[in-house]
């Protein structure tokens, strides 16, 4: 039996048949170009609609002598200062990798679901958050910064001042980890670690994170 390839090779078409097939092929190809462009367009619109515009409020970045920062480092540091001031937004948190980590003496929050809840939780927990001072000490990886903050617990009026050593770890242009070391250290030991992980798992069940930019704006963010 002759192969299909040799059979097709010997098959002849009339000019009208060839013309019809050519036009049909063009019509079939045209929609494919549209379908290739549509996902990219939709993705761009979805990103803008879902997270809103990046608006950094902390623009006056204080640095130690000899520490020079790139424009992107200033954006990242400003966004982190905003977060510690209780001014989160979905757009600011898009500067973080999905599997990034936030750690302080109270929590070890890994992954977007956990760390976003921690940042939005500040608005729930505190009636006042005042930045008393900050200074960027190093522009390496991690970026190192001193931060002094005053917190007032909502409903109780109890005031707490915290001096922190902040470390911001980057992977490419994204934040992969932020460590908040109160008085320069983090707790050690299995019991402390267990409570910190429990906190990370519990807070997302208590604190609601906005689903889109519209909800974010209603909370006074953006």
Short mmCIF file of C-alpha atoms in Angstrom, two decimals, residues 72 76 94-101 140-143 168-178:
data_model
loop_
_atom_site.label_atom_id
_atom_site.label_comp_id
_atom_site.label_asym_id
_atom_site.label_seq_id
_atom_site.Cartn_x
_atom_site.Cartn_y
_atom_site.Cartn_z
CA UNK A 72 13.68 50.75 42.95
CA UNK A 76 10.64 49.03 48.05
CA UNK A 94 2.46 43.06 44.60
CA UNK A 95 6.07 44.07 45.22
CA UNK A 96 6.27 40.79 47.23
CA UNK A 97 6.70 37.32 45.79
CA UNK A 98 3.75 34.99 46.34
CA UNK A 99 5.88 32.69 48.52
CA UNK A 100 7.60 35.51 50.46
CA UNK A 101 7.88 35.52 54.24
CA UNK A 140 22.86 45.28 50.29
CA UNK A 141 20.78 42.13 50.33
CA UNK A 142 19.30 42.28 52.84
CA UNK A 143 18.60 46.00 52.96
CA UNK A 168 14.45 43.33 53.52
CA UNK A 169 15.57 40.44 51.34
CA UNK A 170 15.16 40.72 47.57
CA UNK A 171 15.01 38.20 44.75
CA UNK A 172 15.25 40.08 41.48
CA UNK A 173 12.93 43.07 41.83
CA UNK A 174 10.61 41.38 44.34
CA UNK A 175 10.63 41.16 48.13
CA UNK A 176 11.19 37.59 49.26
CA UNK A 177 11.45 38.21 53.02
CA UNK A 178 11.04 40.95 55.63
#
